[in-house]
Amino acid sequence: MHSDWNQGAEIQVPMHKIPNVPLGKVQQRHVVRIFFPRLYNQDSSINQLAQDKLALIYDRCLRPTMIEVVPESRDKWPTTYAAAYTQSRSRTGSLAFSSTDIPWYRLQEVAPTLLAKLADLGPAFKDAYFGHELRGTKGATIHNGRDEDERHLAMDDLFEHVNVDSLNAEQWHVDVALTISVPGHVVTWRESSHHELLSHLMPVASAPQISRLINNKARFHLDRALQIKEFAGFRATTTNWAWASGLSYVQAYCTEKNVTYSLNPGVFRRRQAKELLQKETEARIIKDMDIMSNIFFECAGEGEVEGRDGCARLEIRVPLADAMNSLSTLPDELIQRSVVAVERRVWW
């Protein structure tokens, strides 16, 4: 949420569109960001802060705060933002960032001191607030959804570094997932089941409302598998829809995509037709196809390695207040109608 200070009207804005900067992290997957709602401009899609504003924040707020609250760390902070930027820059021009540890028991002093100094910078930096982003945790909280005790333990693990009692449970959102697997098989979703699956997840919605969602190309996307019409997952955005039962996002997919997914372009990257017109790139494509074939051969369980299964995974995004009792399981009959299990040797 963001208030339009020029017009005095309150407007709803997705958090990622509000100018923000990562301030720190807890371990590897918990990022703490600081947001500046008064810098929001609805006519601009850029949510990053300009270099001059980053310099102001560091020189007049962040470094003075750390020296004041954690004086033992004064030797670790570069004298200015310009000095820190120069220190982080490599010979090739890329940036390699360092970090400074802060004792957890000093954070209660750091937060109000930093926010006060930001407010003193001027109107544009007032009303800043912290946001916590926990990402990449889906493999760390595996549990049996039918067991209430396991659900509670998984939630405790997820928020290990967060004081849940201090949160507004309606403003925090959590992704809850259910995985369906059959040993030795790749399990994927049926397109014919999407309507029924969404109706189960959003019981308040009528059949026509579900149909309108599925036909809305801006909010609903099909993800086909093996170029077979019936084999398809989906992604659906249901934010701000009153009948969505609190859900803001739904995704059904098959984890077999992990075989070809990569953060950086690799052998499974998308190719352009012009690459076939040059001998050098054509030869590289043929070599990459051999590599891909070997990977699929191993996934099938051929040779001396154990094959690789695929699971049907359903994810929903719900308010924290609803997370404990959301998607703990699905009716067996619905599962049987919604997925198909293909022997992994046939699939790969």
Coordinates of C-alpha atoms in Angstrom, one line a residue:
M1 CA 0.0 0.0 0.0
H2 CA 1.2 3.5 -0.8
S3 CA -0.2 6.9 -0.2
D4 CA -0.1 9.4 -3.0
W5 CA 1.2 12.4 -1.1
N6 CA 0.7 14.9 -3.9
Q7 CA -3.0 14.2 -4.3
G8 CA -3.8 13.0 -0.8
A9 CA -5.4 9.8 -2.1
E10 CA -4.5 6.3 -1.1
I11 CA -3.7 3.9 -3.9
Q12 CA -2.8 0.2 -3.9
V13 CA 0.6 -0.6 -5.4
P14 CA 2.4 -3.9 -5.6
M15 CA 5.4 -3.8 -3.2
H16 CA 7.9 -4.7 -5.9
K17 CA 7.0 -1.4 -7.8
I18 CA 7.8 0.8 -4.8
P19 CA 11.5 2.1 -4.9
N20 CA 13.6 -0.1 -2.6
V21 CA 17.1 -1.2 -2.0
P22 CA 18.4 -4.5 -0.3
L23 CA 19.9 -3.5 3.0
G24 CA 21.0 -6.8 4.5
K25 CA 20.4 -10.5 4.7
V26 CA 20.0 -13.2 7.3
Q27 CA 21.9 -16.3 6.3
Q28 CA 21.5 -16.9 2.5
R29 CA 17.8 -16.7 1.7
H30 CA 16.3 -14.0 3.9
V31 CA 16.8 -10.5 2.4
V32 CA 15.9 -7.3 4.3
R33 CA 14.9 -4.4 2.0
I34 CA 14.1 -0.8 2.8
F35 CA 11.2 0.8 0.8
F36 CA 10.7 4.4 0.0
P37 CA 7.0 5.0 -0.8
R38 CA 7.3 8.7 -1.3
L39 CA 9.7 8.1 -4.2
Y40 CA 7.1 6.1 -6.1
N41 CA 6.1 7.4 -9.5
Q42 CA 3.2 5.7 -11.1
D43 CA 4.4 6.9 -14.5
S44 CA 7.7 5.1 -14.1
S45 CA 8.4 1.3 -14.1
I46 CA 11.8 1.8 -12.5
N47 CA 11.9 0.8 -8.8
Q48 CA 15.6 1.1 -8.4
L49 CA 17.2 4.1 -6.7
A50 CA 19.5 6.4 -8.6
Q51 CA 23.1 6.6 -7.7
D52 CA 22.9 10.0 -6.2
K53 CA 20.1 8.9 -3.8
L54 CA 22.1 5.8 -2.9
A55 CA 25.0 8.0 -2.0
L56 CA 22.8 10.2 0.2
I57 CA 21.5 7.2 2.0
Y58 CA 25.0 5.7 2.7
D59 CA 26.9 8.9 3.4
R60 CA 24.3 10.6 5.6
C61 CA 22.3 7.8 7.1
L62 CA 23.6 4.2 6.9
R63 CA 27.3 4.8 7.8
P64 CA 26.5 7.4 10.5
T65 CA 23.9 4.9 12.0
M66 CA 26.4 2.1 12.1
I67 CA 29.1 4.1 13.7
E68 CA 26.7 5.4 16.3
V69 CA 25.0 2.2 17.2
V70 CA 27.8 -0.3 16.5
P71 CA 30.9 1.7 17.1
E72 CA 33.1 -1.4 17.1
S73 CA 32.4 -1.7 13.3
R74 CA 33.6 1.8 12.4
D75 CA 36.7 0.4 10.7
K76 CA 34.6 -1.8 8.4
W77 CA 32.6 1.0 6.7
P78 CA 34.1 2.8 3.6
T79 CA 34.3 6.5 4.2
T80 CA 31.8 7.4 1.4
Y81 CA 29.5 5.7 -1.1
A82 CA 31.9 6.6 -3.9
A83 CA 34.7 4.9 -2.0
A84 CA 32.6 1.8 -1.4
Y85 CA 31.6 1.7 -5.1
T86 CA 35.2 1.9 -6.2
Q87 CA 36.3 -0.8 -3.8
S88 CA 33.6 -3.1 -5.1
R89 CA 34.4 -2.6 -8.8
S90 CA 36.5 -5.2 -10.6
R91 CA 38.9 -4.6 -13.6
T92 CA 36.1 -5.8 -16.0
G93 CA 33.6 -3.3 -14.5
S94 CA 31.5 -5.8 -12.7
L95 CA 30.6 -5.4 -9.1
A96 CA 31.6 -7.8 -6.3
F97 CA 30.0 -6.9 -3.0
S98 CA 31.2 -7.6 0.5
S99 CA 29.2 -7.7 3.7
T100 CA 29.5 -6.6 7.3
D101 CA 28.0 -8.6 10.2
I102 CA 25.8 -6.9 12.7
P103 CA 25.0 -8.5 16.1
W104 CA 21.3 -9.4 16.2
Y105 CA 20.8 -7.6 19.6
R106 CA 21.8 -4.3 18.0
L107 CA 19.2 -4.4 15.3
Q108 CA 16.5 -2.9 17.5
E109 CA 18.6 0.2 17.8
V110 CA 19.8 0.2 14.2
A111 CA 16.2 0.3 12.7
P112 CA 14.8 3.4 14.4
T113 CA 18.1 5.3 14.2
L114 CA 18.3 4.7 10.5
L115 CA 14.7 5.6 9.8
A116 CA 15.1 8.8 11.8
K117 CA 18.1 9.9 9.8
L118 CA 16.4 9.0 6.5
A119 CA 13.4 11.2 7.5
D120 CA 15.8 14.1 8.2
L121 CA 17.1 13.9 4.6
G122 CA 13.9 15.4 3.3
P123 CA 10.2 14.6 2.5
A124 CA 11.2 12.1 -0.3
F125 CA 12.8 9.8 2.3
K126 CA 10.1 10.0 5.0
D127 CA 7.9 7.0 5.9
A128 CA 10.5 4.5 4.8
Y129 CA 9.9 1.0 6.0
F130 CA 11.5 -2.4 6.1
G131 CA 10.4 -5.4 4.1
H132 CA 11.5 -9.0 4.6
E133 CA 11.9 -11.3 1.6
L134 CA 12.2 -15.1 2.3
R135 CA 13.0 -16.9 -1.0
G136 CA 14.1 -20.4 -2.0
T137 CA 12.8 -22.1 1.1
K138 CA 10.5 -24.7 -0.5
G139 CA 12.9 -27.5 0.0
A140 CA 13.7 -26.6 3.6
T141 CA 10.2 -27.2 5.1
I142 CA 9.1 -30.5 3.6
H143 CA 6.4 -32.0 5.8
N144 CA 3.3 -34.2 5.8
G145 CA 0.4 -31.9 5.2
R146 CA -2.1 -34.2 6.9
D147 CA -0.2 -34.0 10.2
E148 CA -1.0 -30.8 12.1
D149 CA 2.1 -31.0 14.2
E150 CA 4.3 -31.3 11.2
R151 CA 2.6 -28.2 9.7
H152 CA 3.3 -26.2 12.8
L153 CA 7.0 -27.3 12.9
A154 CA 7.4 -26.4 9.2
M155 CA 6.0 -22.9 9.8
D156 CA 8.3 -22.5 12.8
D157 CA 11.3 -23.4 10.6
L158 CA 10.2 -21.0 7.8
F159 CA 10.1 -18.1 10.2
E160 CA 13.1 -19.1 12.3
H161 CA 14.6 -15.6 12.1
V162 CA 11.3 -13.6 12.2
N163 CA 9.2 -12.6 15.2
V164 CA 5.9 -13.8 13.9
D165 CA 4.0 -12.2 16.8
S166 CA 5.0 -8.8 15.6
L167 CA 3.7 -9.3 12.1
N168 CA 0.3 -8.4 10.6
A169 CA -0.7 -11.9 9.4
E170 CA -3.0 -10.4 6.7
Q171 CA -0.2 -8.4 5.1
W172 CA 2.3 -11.2 4.9
H173 CA 1.9 -13.9 2.2
V174 CA 3.2 -17.4 2.1
D175 CA 3.5 -19.9 -0.7
V176 CA 2.0 -23.3 0.3
A177 CA 2.7 -26.3 -2.0
L178 CA 1.5 -29.9 -2.4
T179 CA 3.7 -32.4 -4.3
I180 CA 2.3 -35.6 -5.9
S181 CA 4.7 -38.3 -6.9
V182 CA 4.8 -41.9 -8.0
P183 CA 8.2 -43.7 -7.8
G184 CA 9.7 -44.5 -11.2
H185 CA 7.3 -42.1 -13.0
V186 CA 6.9 -38.5 -14.1
V187 CA 3.6 -37.1 -12.8
T188 CA 2.1 -34.2 -14.6
W189 CA -1.2 -32.2 -14.8
R190 CA -4.2 -32.7 -17.1
E191 CA -5.5 -29.7 -18.8
S192 CA -9.1 -31.0 -18.5
S193 CA -8.8 -30.8 -14.7
H194 CA -7.9 -27.1 -14.4
H195 CA -11.4 -25.9 -13.9
E196 CA -12.2 -28.5 -11.2
L197 CA -8.9 -27.8 -9.5
L198 CA -9.4 -24.1 -9.3
S199 CA -13.0 -24.6 -8.1
H200 CA -11.7 -26.7 -5.3
L201 CA -9.1 -24.1 -4.3
M202 CA -11.6 -21.2 -4.5
P203 CA -14.9 -22.6 -3.3
V204 CA -16.6 -19.2 -3.2
A205 CA -16.1 -18.7 -7.0
S206 CA -18.9 -19.8 -9.3
A207 CA -18.3 -21.9 -12.4
P208 CA -18.7 -18.9 -14.8
Q209 CA -16.1 -16.9 -12.7
I210 CA -13.6 -19.8 -12.9
S211 CA -14.2 -20.0 -16.7
R212 CA -13.6 -16.2 -17.1
L213 CA -10.3 -16.6 -15.2
I214 CA -9.2 -19.4 -17.4
N215 CA -10.1 -17.4 -20.6
N216 CA -8.3 -14.3 -19.3
K217 CA -4.9 -14.4 -21.1
A218 CA -3.5 -11.6 -18.9
R219 CA -4.2 -13.6 -15.7
F220 CA -4.1 -17.3 -16.8
H221 CA -1.2 -19.0 -18.7
L222 CA -1.0 -22.6 -19.9
D223 CA 2.3 -24.5 -19.7
R224 CA 2.2 -27.5 -22.0
A225 CA 4.4 -30.6 -21.7
L226 CA 5.7 -32.8 -24.5
Q227 CA 3.6 -30.9 -27.0
I228 CA 0.6 -33.0 -25.9
K229 CA -2.6 -31.1 -25.5
E230 CA -3.8 -32.8 -22.4
F231 CA -0.5 -32.6 -20.5
A232 CA -0.5 -29.0 -19.2
G233 CA 0.1 -27.1 -16.0
F234 CA -0.9 -23.4 -15.5
R235 CA -0.2 -20.1 -13.7
A236 CA -3.1 -18.0 -12.5
T237 CA -3.0 -14.6 -10.9
T238 CA -6.0 -13.9 -8.7
T239 CA -4.9 -10.8 -6.8
N240 CA -7.8 -8.5 -5.7
W241 CA -10.5 -10.8 -6.9
A242 CA -13.1 -11.0 -4.1
W243 CA -14.1 -14.6 -4.9
A244 CA -10.5 -15.9 -4.8
S245 CA -10.8 -17.1 -1.2
G246 CA -7.7 -15.1 -0.2
L247 CA -5.5 -16.6 -2.9
S248 CA -3.4 -14.2 -4.9
Y249 CA -1.5 -16.7 -7.1
V250 CA -1.9 -20.4 -8.1
Q251 CA 0.6 -22.5 -10.1
A252 CA 0.4 -26.1 -11.2
Y253 CA 3.5 -27.5 -12.8
C254 CA 5.7 -30.6 -13.2
T255 CA 9.2 -30.7 -11.6
E256 CA 10.7 -32.4 -14.6
K257 CA 11.4 -28.8 -15.8
N258 CA 14.3 -28.8 -13.3
V259 CA 16.3 -30.9 -15.7
T260 CA 16.4 -28.2 -18.3
Y261 CA 16.2 -25.1 -16.1
S262 CA 19.3 -23.0 -15.5
L263 CA 19.9 -19.5 -14.1
N264 CA 22.4 -18.9 -16.9
P265 CA 22.0 -19.8 -20.7
G266 CA 23.3 -23.3 -21.2
V267 CA 22.8 -26.2 -23.6
F268 CA 19.0 -26.1 -23.1
R269 CA 18.7 -22.4 -24.0
R270 CA 16.3 -21.2 -26.7
R271 CA 17.9 -21.3 -30.1
Q272 CA 17.5 -18.9 -33.0
A273 CA 17.0 -20.2 -36.6
K274 CA 20.0 -18.2 -37.9
E275 CA 22.3 -20.4 -35.8
L276 CA 21.6 -23.2 -38.3
L277 CA 22.9 -21.1 -41.2
Q278 CA 26.5 -20.8 -39.9
K279 CA 28.8 -23.9 -39.8
E280 CA 30.3 -22.9 -36.5
T281 CA 27.0 -22.4 -34.6
E282 CA 25.5 -25.4 -36.4
A283 CA 28.3 -27.6 -35.2
R284 CA 27.9 -26.3 -31.6
I285 CA 24.1 -27.1 -31.8
I286 CA 24.8 -30.7 -32.8
K287 CA 27.3 -31.0 -30.0
D288 CA 24.8 -29.6 -27.5
M289 CA 22.1 -32.0 -28.8
D290 CA 24.4 -34.9 -28.0
I291 CA 24.9 -33.5 -24.5
M292 CA 21.1 -33.1 -24.1
S293 CA 20.5 -36.7 -25.4
N294 CA 22.9 -38.1 -22.8
I295 CA 21.2 -36.2 -20.0
F296 CA 17.7 -37.5 -21.0
F297 CA 19.2 -41.0 -21.4
E298 CA 20.4 -40.8 -17.8
C299 CA 17.0 -39.4 -16.6
A300 CA 15.3 -42.4 -18.2
G301 CA 17.3 -44.7 -16.0
E302 CA 19.3 -46.2 -18.8
G303 CA 22.9 -47.2 -18.1
E304 CA 24.4 -47.3 -14.7
V305 CA 22.7 -44.3 -13.0
E306 CA 19.4 -44.1 -11.2
G307 CA 16.8 -42.4 -13.3
R308 CA 15.1 -39.1 -12.4
D309 CA 11.4 -38.8 -11.5
G310 CA 9.1 -35.8 -12.0
C311 CA 6.4 -34.7 -9.6
A312 CA 3.2 -32.7 -10.1
R313 CA 3.4 -29.7 -7.8
L314 CA 0.6 -27.3 -6.9
E315 CA 1.5 -24.0 -5.3
I316 CA -0.8 -21.3 -3.9
R317 CA 0.0 -17.9 -2.3
V318 CA -2.1 -17.0 0.7
P319 CA -2.0 -14.6 3.6
L320 CA 0.1 -15.8 6.6
A321 CA -3.1 -16.0 8.7
D322 CA -4.5 -18.7 6.3
A323 CA -1.3 -20.6 5.6
M324 CA -1.5 -23.2 8.4
N325 CA -4.8 -24.6 7.1
S326 CA -4.4 -24.1 3.3
L327 CA -3.7 -27.0 0.9
S328 CA -2.8 -29.5 3.5
T329 CA -4.1 -32.2 1.1
L330 CA -6.4 -32.8 -1.9
P331 CA -9.2 -35.3 -2.1
D332 CA -8.0 -38.6 -3.6
E333 CA -10.6 -38.6 -6.3
L334 CA -9.6 -35.1 -7.4
I335 CA -6.0 -36.2 -7.6
Q336 CA -6.8 -39.2 -9.8
R337 CA -8.7 -36.9 -12.2
S338 CA -6.1 -34.2 -12.2
V339 CA -2.8 -35.9 -12.9
V340 CA -1.3 -38.6 -15.1
A341 CA 1.7 -40.7 -14.2
V342 CA 4.0 -41.7 -17.1
E343 CA 6.8 -44.3 -16.7
R344 CA 10.0 -42.3 -16.7
R345 CA 11.6 -44.3 -19.4
V346 CA 8.7 -43.5 -21.7
W347 CA 8.7 -39.8 -20.7
W348 CA 12.3 -39.1 -21.2

